[in-house]
């Protein structure tokens, strides 16, 4: 890319396009959505009081990049842990599960959080597994910034000329008992410090 211009971008995660999806019936089918600002103090992954829960974030690709030839040099999802150990229960952080990141584009990446963002019609996970956000028994404290490399997934989204990138944080296996990771959402960051804001940081070259 001889004439490429390098850019550093911080893409915000909008609370209107992020939230939690739960399996309240505990039957393997996700049936309840909590999105928007009032549900963005904390996002959870694992098993909470209302059943297995995943976090969904749909990130808009900037319009000035849509349709362009983009090389992703690096892409990093950044989230801040909530709670004294980043988990619930606080006194049993070892129960919090391995958490995977799934990425998806296409019709499900529509800027809205829905139950269809978790499982497809055949009951299979939507999108592709692109790595770990955090592994079980990772020691963290309140506010710890966790960074996950999703460079390949972002490159795929740009190559597909996607307008939105969907990311889902999901347990590798759902705990049998109450246990989840807790992440500071956008509303928390607006109230208590922008440094806690969940973001996608990109370093790219644009032709």
PDB file of N, CA, C and O in Angstrom, residues 28 37 56 64 75-76 94 102 104 106-107 111 127 158 173 204:
ATOM      1  N   UNK A  28     -31.014 -23.288  27.438  1.00  0.00           N
ATOM      2  CA  UNK A  28     -30.073 -23.249  26.323  1.00  0.00           C
ATOM      3  C   UNK A  28     -30.450 -22.263  25.240  1.00  0.00           C
ATOM      4  O   UNK A  28     -29.696 -22.075  24.286  1.00  0.00           O
ATOM      5  N   UNK A  37     -28.540   2.718  27.966  1.00  0.00           N
ATOM      6  CA  UNK A  37     -27.793   3.360  29.047  1.00  0.00           C
ATOM      7  C   UNK A  37     -28.131   2.829  30.432  1.00  0.00           C
ATOM      8  O   UNK A  37     -27.256   2.677  31.283  1.00  0.00           O
ATOM      9  N   UNK A  56     -23.024  -8.427  24.412  1.00  0.00           N
ATOM     10  CA  UNK A  56     -22.969  -8.149  22.976  1.00  0.00           C
ATOM     11  C   UNK A  56     -22.611  -6.681  22.763  1.00  0.00           C
ATOM     12  O   UNK A  56     -23.157  -5.801  23.437  1.00  0.00           O
ATOM     13  N   UNK A  64     -16.306   7.117   6.772  1.00  0.00           N
ATOM     14  CA  UNK A  64     -15.225   7.495   5.845  1.00  0.00           C
ATOM     15  C   UNK A  64     -14.282   6.333   5.534  1.00  0.00           C
ATOM     16  O   UNK A  64     -13.420   6.445   4.658  1.00  0.00           O
ATOM     17  N   UNK A  75      -5.626  -4.249  16.306  1.00  0.00           N
ATOM     18  CA  UNK A  75      -6.982  -3.969  16.810  1.00  0.00           C
ATOM     19  C   UNK A  75      -7.085  -4.583  18.194  1.00  0.00           C
ATOM     20  O   UNK A  75      -6.814  -5.772  18.377  1.00  0.00           O
ATOM     21  N   UNK A  76      -7.493  -3.746  19.151  1.00  0.00           N
ATOM     22  CA  UNK A  76      -7.501  -4.186  20.545  1.00  0.00           C
ATOM     23  C   UNK A  76      -8.808  -3.772  21.211  1.00  0.00           C
ATOM     24  O   UNK A  76      -9.156  -2.595  21.248  1.00  0.00           O
ATOM     25  N   UNK A  94     -12.478 -17.625  41.484  1.00  0.00           N
ATOM     26  CA  UNK A  94     -12.083 -18.818  40.724  1.00  0.00           C
ATOM     27  C   UNK A  94     -13.246 -19.426  39.935  1.00  0.00           C
ATOM     28  O   UNK A  94     -13.034 -20.235  39.034  1.00  0.00           O
ATOM     29  N   UNK A 102     -16.396 -13.708  20.309  1.00  0.00           N
ATOM     30  CA  UNK A 102     -16.897 -14.084  18.987  1.00  0.00           C
ATOM     31  C   UNK A 102     -17.078 -12.810  18.178  1.00  0.00           C
ATOM     32  O   UNK A 102     -17.499 -11.776  18.718  1.00  0.00           O
ATOM     33  N   UNK A 104     -18.753 -11.187  14.469  1.00  0.00           N
ATOM     34  CA  UNK A 104     -19.681 -11.481  13.370  1.00  0.00           C
ATOM     35  C   UNK A 104     -20.005 -10.206  12.595  1.00  0.00           C
ATOM     36  O   UNK A 104     -19.934  -9.090  13.125  1.00  0.00           O
ATOM     37  N   UNK A 106     -22.503  -9.186   8.721  1.00  0.00           N
ATOM     38  CA  UNK A 106     -23.701  -9.677   8.029  1.00  0.00           C
ATOM     39  C   UNK A 106     -24.976  -9.183   8.677  1.00  0.00           C
ATOM     40  O   UNK A 106     -24.981  -8.190   9.410  1.00  0.00           O
ATOM     41  N   UNK A 107     -26.064  -9.920   8.447  1.00  0.00           N
ATOM     42  CA  UNK A 107     -27.387  -9.422   8.843  1.00  0.00           C
ATOM     43  C   UNK A 107     -27.545  -9.251  10.352  1.00  0.00           C
ATOM     44  O   UNK A 107     -28.319  -8.413  10.801  1.00  0.00           O
ATOM     45  N   UNK A 111     -26.452  -3.154  14.505  1.00  0.00           N
ATOM     46  CA  UNK A 111     -26.422  -2.055  15.458  1.00  0.00           C
ATOM     47  C   UNK A 111     -27.384  -2.204  16.616  1.00  0.00           C
ATOM     48  O   UNK A 111     -27.525  -1.297  17.434  1.00  0.00           O
ATOM     49  N   UNK A 127     -21.361 -16.184  14.445  1.00  0.00           N
ATOM     50  CA  UNK A 127     -20.019 -15.652  14.219  1.00  0.00           C
ATOM     51  C   UNK A 127     -18.928 -16.675  14.450  1.00  0.00           C
ATOM     52  O   UNK A 127     -19.172 -17.876  14.559  1.00  0.00           O
ATOM     53  N   UNK A 158     -13.306  -5.525   7.582  1.00  0.00           N
ATOM     54  CA  UNK A 158     -13.008  -4.520   6.555  1.00  0.00           C
ATOM     55  C   UNK A 158     -12.973  -5.148   5.165  1.00  0.00           C
ATOM     56  O   UNK A 158     -13.479  -4.571   4.199  1.00  0.00           O
ATOM     57  N   UNK A 173     -17.516 -22.384  28.851  1.00  0.00           N
ATOM     58  CA  UNK A 173     -18.526 -23.273  29.433  1.00  0.00           C
ATOM     59  C   UNK A 173     -19.218 -22.502  30.551  1.00  0.00           C
ATOM     60  O   UNK A 173     -18.547 -21.814  31.328  1.00  0.00           O
ATOM     61  N   UNK A 204      -4.527   1.480  11.672  1.00  0.00           N
ATOM     62  CA  UNK A 204      -4.823   1.013  10.314  1.00  0.00           C
ATOM     63  C   UNK A 204      -4.050   1.803   9.268  1.00  0.00           C
ATOM     64  O   UNK A 204      -3.523   2.889   9.549  1.00  0.00           O
TER      65      UNK A 204
END
